[in-house]
Amino acid sequence: MITDVIDHLAGIQPGSPLDLLRGRRPAAREHAQRSYDALFSPWAEDEVTLVERDAIAAFVAGLHHDPAATRFYADRLAELAPGLLAVVEAEVEAGGTTGPYGVYPGEGPLSLESDEGLRYRVQRPEEVGVRLAAAFEHAHLLVFRPREAGRESLDALAGAGWSATGIVTLSQLVAFLTFQIRVAAGLRHLQKGLAS
């Protein structure tokens, strides 16, 4: 059983210099793991099922192009819903891009940073289902077009059957995964520096 997912994703071995470094901030380490546990081992699945959580995580990790996180969350999804994994991987392929994107209204100085970019829509909605299709589109928006997230995207989730609590949980999942993936990537980078 994995006791610290960030350590696992970063490839940190017990007693290594990075393990000792992370040990200097035990509260940060503990709270990151507790956040993972709360999101991926919830006491209730009334609002967001485990399959939905793992499908969203596999999708978001794939969008971040992080092989360790993509494999980790794909493996979790494969345990619960093996038939869904290929569909999620196809959606990651369809939604793969760089970013961030978004359009600033008007002609002010920020409009110079406007970049239309990809506007992702689920390619296989009949296989993903209404709820996950809306969740994937919202997650893609948060990852690549965060400044455009607003009432319209929240209304789309509500229209697909997501409750207010479910929408909050979905948004927390995306935010936490982005944090977790970036921390693990930074630690892997540090590890390479320490090894050379």
mmCIF file with all atom_site columns, C-alpha atoms in Angstrom:
data_model
loop_
_atom_site.group_PDB
_atom_site.id
_atom_site.type_symbol
_atom_site.label_atom_id
_atom_site.label_alt_id
_atom_site.label_comp_id
_atom_site.label_asym_id
_atom_site.label_entity_id
_atom_site.label_seq_id
_atom_site.pdbx_PDB_ins_code
_atom_site.Cartn_x
_atom_site.Cartn_y
_atom_site.Cartn_z
_atom_site.occupancy
_atom_site.B_iso_or_equiv
_atom_site.pdbx_formal_charge
_atom_site.auth_seq_id
_atom_site.auth_comp_id
_atom_site.auth_asym_id
_atom_site.auth_atom_id
_atom_site.pdbx_PDB_model_num
ATOM 1   C CA . MET A 1 1   ? 0.000   0.000  0.000   1.00 0.00 ? 1   MET A CA 1
ATOM 2   C CA . ILE A 1 2   ? 1.255   3.493  -0.889  1.00 0.00 ? 2   ILE A CA 1
ATOM 3   C CA . THR A 1 3   ? 1.533   5.686  2.191   1.00 0.00 ? 3   THR A CA 1
ATOM 4   C CA . ASP A 1 4   ? 2.582   8.893  0.401   1.00 0.00 ? 4   ASP A CA 1
ATOM 5   C CA . VAL A 1 5   ? 1.452   9.347  -3.184  1.00 0.00 ? 5   VAL A CA 1
ATOM 6   C CA . ILE A 1 6   ? 3.690   12.348 -3.892  1.00 0.00 ? 6   ILE A CA 1
ATOM 7   C CA . ASP A 1 7   ? 6.727   10.322 -2.791  1.00 0.00 ? 7   ASP A CA 1
ATOM 8   C CA . HIS A 1 8   ? 5.543   7.493  -5.047  1.00 0.00 ? 8   HIS A CA 1
ATOM 9   C CA . LEU A 1 9   ? 5.006   9.768  -8.066  1.00 0.00 ? 9   LEU A CA 1
ATOM 10  C CA . ALA A 1 10  ? 8.369   11.447 -7.518  1.00 0.00 ? 10  ALA A CA 1
ATOM 11  C CA . GLY A 1 11  ? 10.206  8.143  -7.020  1.00 0.00 ? 11  GLY A CA 1
ATOM 12  C CA . ILE A 1 12  ? 11.454  9.128  -3.558  1.00 0.00 ? 12  ILE A CA 1
ATOM 13  C CA . GLN A 1 13  ? 13.043  6.292  -1.618  1.00 0.00 ? 13  GLN A CA 1
ATOM 14  C CA . PRO A 1 14  ? 12.980  6.134  2.202   1.00 0.00 ? 14  PRO A CA 1
ATOM 15  C CA . GLY A 1 15  ? 16.146  7.644  3.666   1.00 0.00 ? 15  GLY A CA 1
ATOM 16  C CA . SER A 1 16  ? 17.095  9.407  0.416   1.00 0.00 ? 16  SER A CA 1
ATOM 17  C CA . PRO A 1 17  ? 18.113  13.093 0.458   1.00 0.00 ? 17  PRO A CA 1
ATOM 18  C CA . LEU A 1 18  ? 14.679  14.085 -0.889  1.00 0.00 ? 18  LEU A CA 1
ATOM 19  C CA . ASP A 1 19  ? 12.949  11.970 1.725   1.00 0.00 ? 19  ASP A CA 1
ATOM 20  C CA . LEU A 1 20  ? 14.942  13.809 4.398   1.00 0.00 ? 20  LEU A CA 1
ATOM 21  C CA . LEU A 1 21  ? 14.148  17.137 2.732   1.00 0.00 ? 21  LEU A CA 1
ATOM 22  C CA . ARG A 1 22  ? 10.409  16.399 2.698   1.00 0.00 ? 22  ARG A CA 1
ATOM 23  C CA . GLY A 1 23  ? 10.718  15.239 6.294   1.00 0.00 ? 23  GLY A CA 1
ATOM 24  C CA . ARG A 1 24  ? 11.637  18.801 7.281   1.00 0.00 ? 24  ARG A CA 1
ATOM 25  C CA . ARG A 1 25  ? 8.060   19.844 6.482   1.00 0.00 ? 25  ARG A CA 1
ATOM 26  C CA . PRO A 1 26  ? 6.023   17.026 8.065   1.00 0.00 ? 26  PRO A CA 1
ATOM 27  C CA . ALA A 1 27  ? 2.810   19.039 8.204   1.00 0.00 ? 27  ALA A CA 1
ATOM 28  C CA . ALA A 1 28  ? 2.938   19.855 4.486   1.00 0.00 ? 28  ALA A CA 1
ATOM 29  C CA . ARG A 1 29  ? 3.612   16.204 3.685   1.00 0.00 ? 29  ARG A CA 1
ATOM 30  C CA . GLU A 1 30  ? 0.827   14.986 5.958   1.00 0.00 ? 30  GLU A CA 1
ATOM 31  C CA . HIS A 1 31  ? -1.766  17.474 4.703   1.00 0.00 ? 31  HIS A CA 1
ATOM 32  C CA . ALA A 1 32  ? -1.037  16.698 1.049   1.00 0.00 ? 32  ALA A CA 1
ATOM 33  C CA . GLN A 1 33  ? -1.572  13.009 1.720   1.00 0.00 ? 33  GLN A CA 1
ATOM 34  C CA . ARG A 1 34  ? -4.705  13.675 3.753   1.00 0.00 ? 34  ARG A CA 1
ATOM 35  C CA . SER A 1 35  ? -6.099  15.708 0.862   1.00 0.00 ? 35  SER A CA 1
ATOM 36  C CA . TYR A 1 36  ? -5.442  12.774 -1.455  1.00 0.00 ? 36  TYR A CA 1
ATOM 37  C CA . ASP A 1 37  ? -7.098  10.375 0.994   1.00 0.00 ? 37  ASP A CA 1
ATOM 38  C CA . ALA A 1 38  ? -10.165 12.606 1.377   1.00 0.00 ? 38  ALA A CA 1
ATOM 39  C CA . LEU A 1 39  ? -10.596 12.932 -2.380  1.00 0.00 ? 39  LEU A CA 1
ATOM 40  C CA . PHE A 1 40  ? -9.846  9.349  -3.389  1.00 0.00 ? 40  PHE A CA 1
ATOM 41  C CA . SER A 1 41  ? -11.055 7.364  -0.359  1.00 0.00 ? 41  SER A CA 1
ATOM 42  C CA . PRO A 1 42  ? -14.172 9.316  0.590   1.00 0.00 ? 42  PRO A CA 1
ATOM 43  C CA . TRP A 1 43  ? -16.438 8.102  3.362   1.00 0.00 ? 43  TRP A CA 1
ATOM 44  C CA . ALA A 1 44  ? -19.417 8.474  0.990   1.00 0.00 ? 44  ALA A CA 1
ATOM 45  C CA . GLU A 1 45  ? -19.915 8.362  -2.763  1.00 0.00 ? 45  GLU A CA 1
ATOM 46  C CA . ASP A 1 46  ? -23.294 10.094 -2.843  1.00 0.00 ? 46  ASP A CA 1
ATOM 47  C CA . GLU A 1 47  ? -22.124 13.055 -4.917  1.00 0.00 ? 47  GLU A CA 1
ATOM 48  C CA . VAL A 1 48  ? -19.113 11.717 -6.862  1.00 0.00 ? 48  VAL A CA 1
ATOM 49  C CA . THR A 1 49  ? -18.447 7.991  -7.263  1.00 0.00 ? 49  THR A CA 1
ATOM 50  C CA . LEU A 1 50  ? -15.006 6.418  -7.028  1.00 0.00 ? 50  LEU A CA 1
ATOM 51  C CA . VAL A 1 51  ? -15.165 5.550  -10.728 1.00 0.00 ? 51  VAL A CA 1
ATOM 52  C CA . GLU A 1 52  ? -15.914 9.178  -11.575 1.00 0.00 ? 52  GLU A CA 1
ATOM 53  C CA . ARG A 1 53  ? -13.076 10.381 -9.337  1.00 0.00 ? 53  ARG A CA 1
ATOM 54  C CA . ASP A 1 54  ? -10.579 7.975  -10.903 1.00 0.00 ? 54  ASP A CA 1
ATOM 55  C CA . ALA A 1 55  ? -11.771 8.706  -14.452 1.00 0.00 ? 55  ALA A CA 1
ATOM 56  C CA . ILE A 1 56  ? -11.410 12.449 -13.863 1.00 0.00 ? 56  ILE A CA 1
ATOM 57  C CA . ALA A 1 57  ? -7.986  11.909 -12.283 1.00 0.00 ? 57  ALA A CA 1
ATOM 58  C CA . ALA A 1 58  ? -6.789  9.765  -15.206 1.00 0.00 ? 58  ALA A CA 1
ATOM 59  C CA . PHE A 1 59  ? -8.060  12.420 -17.621 1.00 0.00 ? 59  PHE A CA 1
ATOM 60  C CA . VAL A 1 60  ? -6.437  15.345 -15.773 1.00 0.00 ? 60  VAL A CA 1
ATOM 61  C CA . ALA A 1 61  ? -3.132  13.508 -15.274 1.00 0.00 ? 61  ALA A CA 1
ATOM 62  C CA . GLY A 1 62  ? -3.086  12.682 -18.984 1.00 0.00 ? 62  GLY A CA 1
ATOM 63  C CA . LEU A 1 63  ? -3.671  16.339 -19.868 1.00 0.00 ? 63  LEU A CA 1
ATOM 64  C CA . HIS A 1 64  ? -0.630  17.263 -17.762 1.00 0.00 ? 64  HIS A CA 1
ATOM 65  C CA . HIS A 1 65  ? 1.578   14.856 -19.760 1.00 0.00 ? 65  HIS A CA 1
ATOM 66  C CA . ASP A 1 66  ? 3.063   13.446 -16.564 1.00 0.00 ? 66  ASP A CA 1
ATOM 67  C CA . PRO A 1 67  ? 3.875   9.762  -17.204 1.00 0.00 ? 67  PRO A CA 1
ATOM 68  C CA . ALA A 1 68  ? 4.076   8.743  -13.526 1.00 0.00 ? 68  ALA A CA 1
ATOM 69  C CA . ALA A 1 69  ? 0.773   10.375 -12.573 1.00 0.00 ? 69  ALA A CA 1
ATOM 70  C CA . THR A 1 70  ? -0.922  9.202  -15.768 1.00 0.00 ? 70  THR A CA 1
ATOM 71  C CA . ARG A 1 71  ? 0.111   5.600  -15.089 1.00 0.00 ? 71  ARG A CA 1
ATOM 72  C CA . PHE A 1 72  ? -0.849  5.805  -11.401 1.00 0.00 ? 72  PHE A CA 1
ATOM 73  C CA . TYR A 1 73  ? -4.359  7.118  -12.018 1.00 0.00 ? 73  TYR A CA 1
ATOM 74  C CA . ALA A 1 74  ? -4.899  4.929  -15.087 1.00 0.00 ? 74  ALA A CA 1
ATOM 75  C CA . ASP A 1 75  ? -4.065  1.899  -12.950 1.00 0.00 ? 75  ASP A CA 1
ATOM 76  C CA . ARG A 1 76  ? -6.566  3.010  -10.317 1.00 0.00 ? 76  ARG A CA 1
ATOM 77  C CA . LEU A 1 77  ? -9.269  3.432  -12.964 1.00 0.00 ? 77  LEU A CA 1
ATOM 78  C CA . ALA A 1 78  ? -8.426  0.070  -14.566 1.00 0.00 ? 78  ALA A CA 1
ATOM 79  C CA . GLU A 1 79  ? -9.064  -1.652 -11.222 1.00 0.00 ? 79  GLU A CA 1
ATOM 80  C CA . LEU A 1 80  ? -12.571 -0.206 -10.919 1.00 0.00 ? 80  LEU A CA 1
ATOM 81  C CA . ALA A 1 81  ? -13.702 0.204  -14.535 1.00 0.00 ? 81  ALA A CA 1
ATOM 82  C CA . PRO A 1 82  ? -11.296 -1.403 -17.021 1.00 0.00 ? 82  PRO A CA 1
ATOM 83  C CA . GLY A 1 83  ? -13.639 -0.783 -19.939 1.00 0.00 ? 83  GLY A CA 1
ATOM 84  C CA . LEU A 1 84  ? -13.629 2.952  -19.293 1.00 0.00 ? 84  LEU A CA 1
ATOM 85  C CA . LEU A 1 85  ? -9.856  3.363  -19.403 1.00 0.00 ? 85  LEU A CA 1
ATOM 86  C CA . ALA A 1 86  ? -9.518  3.190  -23.203 1.00 0.00 ? 86  ALA A CA 1
ATOM 87  C CA . VAL A 1 87  ? -12.287 5.771  -23.575 1.00 0.00 ? 87  VAL A CA 1
ATOM 88  C CA . VAL A 1 88  ? -10.561 8.122  -21.109 1.00 0.00 ? 88  VAL A CA 1
ATOM 89  C CA . GLU A 1 89  ? -7.250  7.678  -22.922 1.00 0.00 ? 89  GLU A CA 1
ATOM 90  C CA . ALA A 1 90  ? -8.940  8.565  -26.221 1.00 0.00 ? 90  ALA A CA 1
ATOM 91  C CA . GLU A 1 91  ? -10.402 11.695 -24.619 1.00 0.00 ? 91  GLU A CA 1
ATOM 92  C CA . VAL A 1 92  ? -6.966  12.670 -23.296 1.00 0.00 ? 92  VAL A CA 1
ATOM 93  C CA . GLU A 1 93  ? -5.658  12.338 -26.842 1.00 0.00 ? 93  GLU A CA 1
ATOM 94  C CA . ALA A 1 94  ? -8.502  14.506 -28.171 1.00 0.00 ? 94  ALA A CA 1
ATOM 95  C CA . GLY A 1 95  ? -8.002  17.124 -25.458 1.00 0.00 ? 95  GLY A CA 1
ATOM 96  C CA . GLY A 1 96  ? -4.215  17.162 -25.472 1.00 0.00 ? 96  GLY A CA 1
ATOM 97  C CA . THR A 1 97  ? -2.787  20.626 -26.015 1.00 0.00 ? 97  THR A CA 1
ATOM 98  C CA . THR A 1 98  ? -0.666  23.269 -24.325 1.00 0.00 ? 98  THR A CA 1
ATOM 99  C CA . GLY A 1 99  ? -1.849  26.430 -22.696 1.00 0.00 ? 99  GLY A CA 1
ATOM 100 C CA . PRO A 1 100 ? -3.006  28.410 -20.953 1.00 0.00 ? 100 PRO A CA 1
ATOM 101 C CA . TYR A 1 101 ? -5.623  29.747 -23.312 1.00 0.00 ? 101 TYR A CA 1
ATOM 102 C CA . GLY A 1 102 ? -8.355  32.303 -23.004 1.00 0.00 ? 102 GLY A CA 1
ATOM 103 C CA . VAL A 1 103 ? -9.584  35.538 -24.438 1.00 0.00 ? 103 VAL A CA 1
ATOM 104 C CA . TYR A 1 104 ? -9.593  38.819 -22.562 1.00 0.00 ? 104 TYR A CA 1
ATOM 105 C CA . PRO A 1 105 ? -12.494 41.051 -23.574 1.00 0.00 ? 105 PRO A CA 1
ATOM 106 C CA . GLY A 1 106 ? -11.933 44.512 -24.972 1.00 0.00 ? 106 GLY A CA 1
ATOM 107 C CA . GLU A 1 107 ? -8.774  46.121 -26.217 1.00 0.00 ? 107 GLU A CA 1
ATOM 108 C CA . GLY A 1 108 ? -6.903  46.693 -22.948 1.00 0.00 ? 108 GLY A CA 1
ATOM 109 C CA . PRO A 1 109 ? -3.318  45.614 -22.305 1.00 0.00 ? 109 PRO A CA 1
ATOM 110 C CA . LEU A 1 110 ? -4.389  42.109 -21.249 1.00 0.00 ? 110 LEU A CA 1
ATOM 111 C CA . SER A 1 111 ? -6.012  41.522 -24.637 1.00 0.00 ? 111 SER A CA 1
ATOM 112 C CA . LEU A 1 112 ? -2.467  41.124 -26.011 1.00 0.00 ? 112 LEU A CA 1
ATOM 113 C CA . GLU A 1 113 ? -2.285  37.873 -24.029 1.00 0.00 ? 113 GLU A CA 1
ATOM 114 C CA . SER A 1 114 ? -5.463  36.479 -25.575 1.00 0.00 ? 114 SER A CA 1
ATOM 115 C CA . ASP A 1 115 ? -4.998  33.079 -27.184 1.00 0.00 ? 115 ASP A CA 1
ATOM 116 C CA . GLU A 1 116 ? -7.980  31.184 -28.539 1.00 0.00 ? 116 GLU A CA 1
ATOM 117 C CA . GLY A 1 117 ? -6.422  27.710 -28.412 1.00 0.00 ? 117 GLY A CA 1
ATOM 118 C CA . LEU A 1 118 ? -8.329  24.441 -28.345 1.00 0.00 ? 118 LEU A CA 1
ATOM 119 C CA . ARG A 1 119 ? -11.920 24.429 -27.137 1.00 0.00 ? 119 ARG A CA 1
ATOM 120 C CA . TYR A 1 120 ? -12.301 20.809 -26.105 1.00 0.00 ? 120 TYR A CA 1
ATOM 121 C CA . ARG A 1 121 ? -15.535 18.878 -26.401 1.00 0.00 ? 121 ARG A CA 1
ATOM 122 C CA . VAL A 1 122 ? -15.864 15.213 -25.478 1.00 0.00 ? 122 VAL A CA 1
ATOM 123 C CA . GLN A 1 123 ? -15.440 13.071 -28.588 1.00 0.00 ? 123 GLN A CA 1
ATOM 124 C CA . ARG A 1 124 ? -17.215 9.936  -27.364 1.00 0.00 ? 124 ARG A CA 1
ATOM 125 C CA . PRO A 1 125 ? -20.078 11.191 -25.180 1.00 0.00 ? 125 PRO A CA 1
ATOM 126 C CA . GLU A 1 126 ? -22.135 8.030  -25.604 1.00 0.00 ? 126 GLU A CA 1
ATOM 127 C CA . GLU A 1 127 ? -19.317 5.974  -24.053 1.00 0.00 ? 127 GLU A CA 1
ATOM 128 C CA . VAL A 1 128 ? -18.364 8.472  -21.365 1.00 0.00 ? 128 VAL A CA 1
ATOM 129 C CA . GLY A 1 129 ? -21.878 9.319  -20.226 1.00 0.00 ? 129 GLY A CA 1
ATOM 130 C CA . VAL A 1 130 ? -23.494 12.684 -19.589 1.00 0.00 ? 130 VAL A CA 1
ATOM 131 C CA . ARG A 1 131 ? -21.988 13.330 -16.143 1.00 0.00 ? 131 ARG A CA 1
ATOM 132 C CA . LEU A 1 132 ? -18.400 12.433 -17.056 1.00 0.00 ? 132 LEU A CA 1
ATOM 133 C CA . ALA A 1 133 ? -18.635 14.282 -20.380 1.00 0.00 ? 133 ALA A CA 1
ATOM 134 C CA . ALA A 1 134 ? -19.545 17.475 -18.536 1.00 0.00 ? 134 ALA A CA 1
ATOM 135 C CA . ALA A 1 135 ? -16.856 16.776 -15.918 1.00 0.00 ? 135 ALA A CA 1
ATOM 136 C CA . PHE A 1 136 ? -14.141 16.268 -18.553 1.00 0.00 ? 136 PHE A CA 1
ATOM 137 C CA . GLU A 1 137 ? -15.071 19.470 -20.355 1.00 0.00 ? 137 GLU A CA 1
ATOM 138 C CA . HIS A 1 138 ? -15.053 21.388 -17.063 1.00 0.00 ? 138 HIS A CA 1
ATOM 139 C CA . ALA A 1 139 ? -11.721 19.839 -16.026 1.00 0.00 ? 139 ALA A CA 1
ATOM 140 C CA . HIS A 1 140 ? -10.190 20.740 -19.396 1.00 0.00 ? 140 HIS A CA 1
ATOM 141 C CA . LEU A 1 141 ? -11.443 24.294 -18.945 1.00 0.00 ? 141 LEU A CA 1
ATOM 142 C CA . LEU A 1 142 ? -9.841  24.524 -15.483 1.00 0.00 ? 142 LEU A CA 1
ATOM 143 C CA . VAL A 1 143 ? -6.523  23.108 -16.715 1.00 0.00 ? 143 VAL A CA 1
ATOM 144 C CA . PHE A 1 144 ? -6.176  25.121 -19.940 1.00 0.00 ? 144 PHE A CA 1
ATOM 145 C CA . ARG A 1 145 ? -8.641  28.037 -19.800 1.00 0.00 ? 145 ARG A CA 1
ATOM 146 C CA . PRO A 1 146 ? -9.014  28.888 -16.087 1.00 0.00 ? 146 PRO A CA 1
ATOM 147 C CA . ARG A 1 147 ? -9.826  32.550 -16.661 1.00 0.00 ? 147 ARG A CA 1
ATOM 148 C CA . GLU A 1 148 ? -12.924 31.500 -18.633 1.00 0.00 ? 148 GLU A CA 1
ATOM 149 C CA . ALA A 1 149 ? -14.382 29.264 -15.937 1.00 0.00 ? 149 ALA A CA 1
ATOM 150 C CA . GLY A 1 150 ? -17.622 30.808 -14.775 1.00 0.00 ? 150 GLY A CA 1
ATOM 151 C CA . ARG A 1 151 ? -21.385 30.542 -14.528 1.00 0.00 ? 151 ARG A CA 1
ATOM 152 C CA . GLU A 1 152 ? -21.805 28.928 -17.959 1.00 0.00 ? 152 GLU A CA 1
ATOM 153 C CA . SER A 1 153 ? -19.512 25.998 -17.160 1.00 0.00 ? 153 SER A CA 1
ATOM 154 C CA . LEU A 1 154 ? -21.124 25.523 -13.753 1.00 0.00 ? 154 LEU A CA 1
ATOM 155 C CA . ASP A 1 155 ? -24.575 25.545 -15.340 1.00 0.00 ? 155 ASP A CA 1
ATOM 156 C CA . ALA A 1 156 ? -23.431 22.879 -17.809 1.00 0.00 ? 156 ALA A CA 1
ATOM 157 C CA . LEU A 1 157 ? -22.360 20.669 -14.896 1.00 0.00 ? 157 LEU A CA 1
ATOM 158 C CA . ALA A 1 158 ? -25.657 21.219 -13.089 1.00 0.00 ? 158 ALA A CA 1
ATOM 159 C CA . GLY A 1 159 ? -27.526 20.396 -16.285 1.00 0.00 ? 159 GLY A CA 1
ATOM 160 C CA . ALA A 1 160 ? -25.619 17.110 -16.493 1.00 0.00 ? 160 ALA A CA 1
ATOM 161 C CA . GLY A 1 161 ? -26.717 16.097 -13.001 1.00 0.00 ? 161 GLY A CA 1
ATOM 162 C CA . TRP A 1 162 ? -23.898 17.438 -10.844 1.00 0.00 ? 162 TRP A CA 1
ATOM 163 C CA . SER A 1 163 ? -25.013 18.824 -7.472  1.00 0.00 ? 163 SER A CA 1
ATOM 164 C CA . ALA A 1 164 ? -23.384 21.882 -5.924  1.00 0.00 ? 164 ALA A CA 1
ATOM 165 C CA . THR A 1 165 ? -21.386 19.605 -3.614  1.00 0.00 ? 165 THR A CA 1
ATOM 166 C CA . GLY A 1 166 ? -20.358 17.431 -6.556  1.00 0.00 ? 166 GLY A CA 1
ATOM 167 C CA . ILE A 1 167 ? -19.188 20.476 -8.511  1.00 0.00 ? 167 ILE A CA 1
ATOM 168 C CA . VAL A 1 168 ? -17.068 21.606 -5.559  1.00 0.00 ? 168 VAL A CA 1
ATOM 169 C CA . THR A 1 169 ? -15.571 18.109 -5.250  1.00 0.00 ? 169 THR A CA 1
ATOM 170 C CA . LEU A 1 170 ? -14.845 17.991 -8.988  1.00 0.00 ? 170 LEU A CA 1
ATOM 171 C CA . SER A 1 171 ? -13.096 21.359 -8.851  1.00 0.00 ? 171 SER A CA 1
ATOM 172 C CA . GLN A 1 172 ? -11.143 20.280 -5.762  1.00 0.00 ? 172 GLN A CA 1
ATOM 173 C CA . LEU A 1 173 ? -10.012 17.144 -7.617  1.00 0.00 ? 173 LEU A CA 1
ATOM 174 C CA . VAL A 1 174 ? -8.686  19.160 -10.548 1.00 0.00 ? 174 VAL A CA 1
ATOM 175 C CA . ALA A 1 175 ? -6.937  21.679 -8.289  1.00 0.00 ? 175 ALA A CA 1
ATOM 176 C CA . PHE A 1 176 ? -5.411  18.999 -6.082  1.00 0.00 ? 176 PHE A CA 1
ATOM 177 C CA . LEU A 1 177 ? -4.201  16.928 -9.031  1.00 0.00 ? 177 LEU A CA 1
ATOM 178 C CA . THR A 1 178 ? -2.558  19.968 -10.588 1.00 0.00 ? 178 THR A CA 1
ATOM 179 C CA . PHE A 1 179 ? -0.805  20.670 -7.278  1.00 0.00 ? 179 PHE A CA 1
ATOM 180 C CA . GLN A 1 180 ? 0.207   17.042 -6.740  1.00 0.00 ? 180 GLN A CA 1
ATOM 181 C CA . ILE A 1 181 ? 1.554   16.573 -10.266 1.00 0.00 ? 181 ILE A CA 1
ATOM 182 C CA . ARG A 1 182 ? 3.571   19.791 -10.149 1.00 0.00 ? 182 ARG A CA 1
ATOM 183 C CA . VAL A 1 183 ? 5.065   19.018 -6.731  1.00 0.00 ? 183 VAL A CA 1
ATOM 184 C CA . ALA A 1 184 ? 6.068   15.518 -7.849  1.00 0.00 ? 184 ALA A CA 1
ATOM 185 C CA . ALA A 1 185 ? 7.577   16.885 -11.079 1.00 0.00 ? 185 ALA A CA 1
ATOM 186 C CA . GLY A 1 186 ? 9.544   19.491 -9.106  1.00 0.00 ? 186 GLY A CA 1
ATOM 187 C CA . LEU A 1 187 ? 10.834  16.837 -6.718  1.00 0.00 ? 187 LEU A CA 1
ATOM 188 C CA . ARG A 1 188 ? 11.923  14.622 -9.634  1.00 0.00 ? 188 ARG A CA 1
ATOM 189 C CA . HIS A 1 189 ? 13.788  17.604 -11.049 1.00 0.00 ? 189 HIS A CA 1
ATOM 190 C CA . LEU A 1 190 ? 15.510  18.183 -7.698  1.00 0.00 ? 190 LEU A CA 1
ATOM 191 C CA . GLN A 1 191 ? 16.386  14.509 -7.522  1.00 0.00 ? 191 GLN A CA 1
ATOM 192 C CA . LYS A 1 192 ? 18.141  14.710 -10.897 1.00 0.00 ? 192 LYS A CA 1
ATOM 193 C CA . GLY A 1 193 ? 20.106  17.710 -9.651  1.00 0.00 ? 193 GLY A CA 1
ATOM 194 C CA . LEU A 1 194 ? 21.157  15.887 -6.497  1.00 0.00 ? 194 LEU A CA 1
ATOM 195 C CA . ALA A 1 195 ? 22.223  12.829 -8.505  1.00 0.00 ? 195 ALA A CA 1
ATOM 196 C CA . SER A 1 196 ? 24.534  14.794 -10.822 1.00 0.00 ? 196 SER A CA 1
#
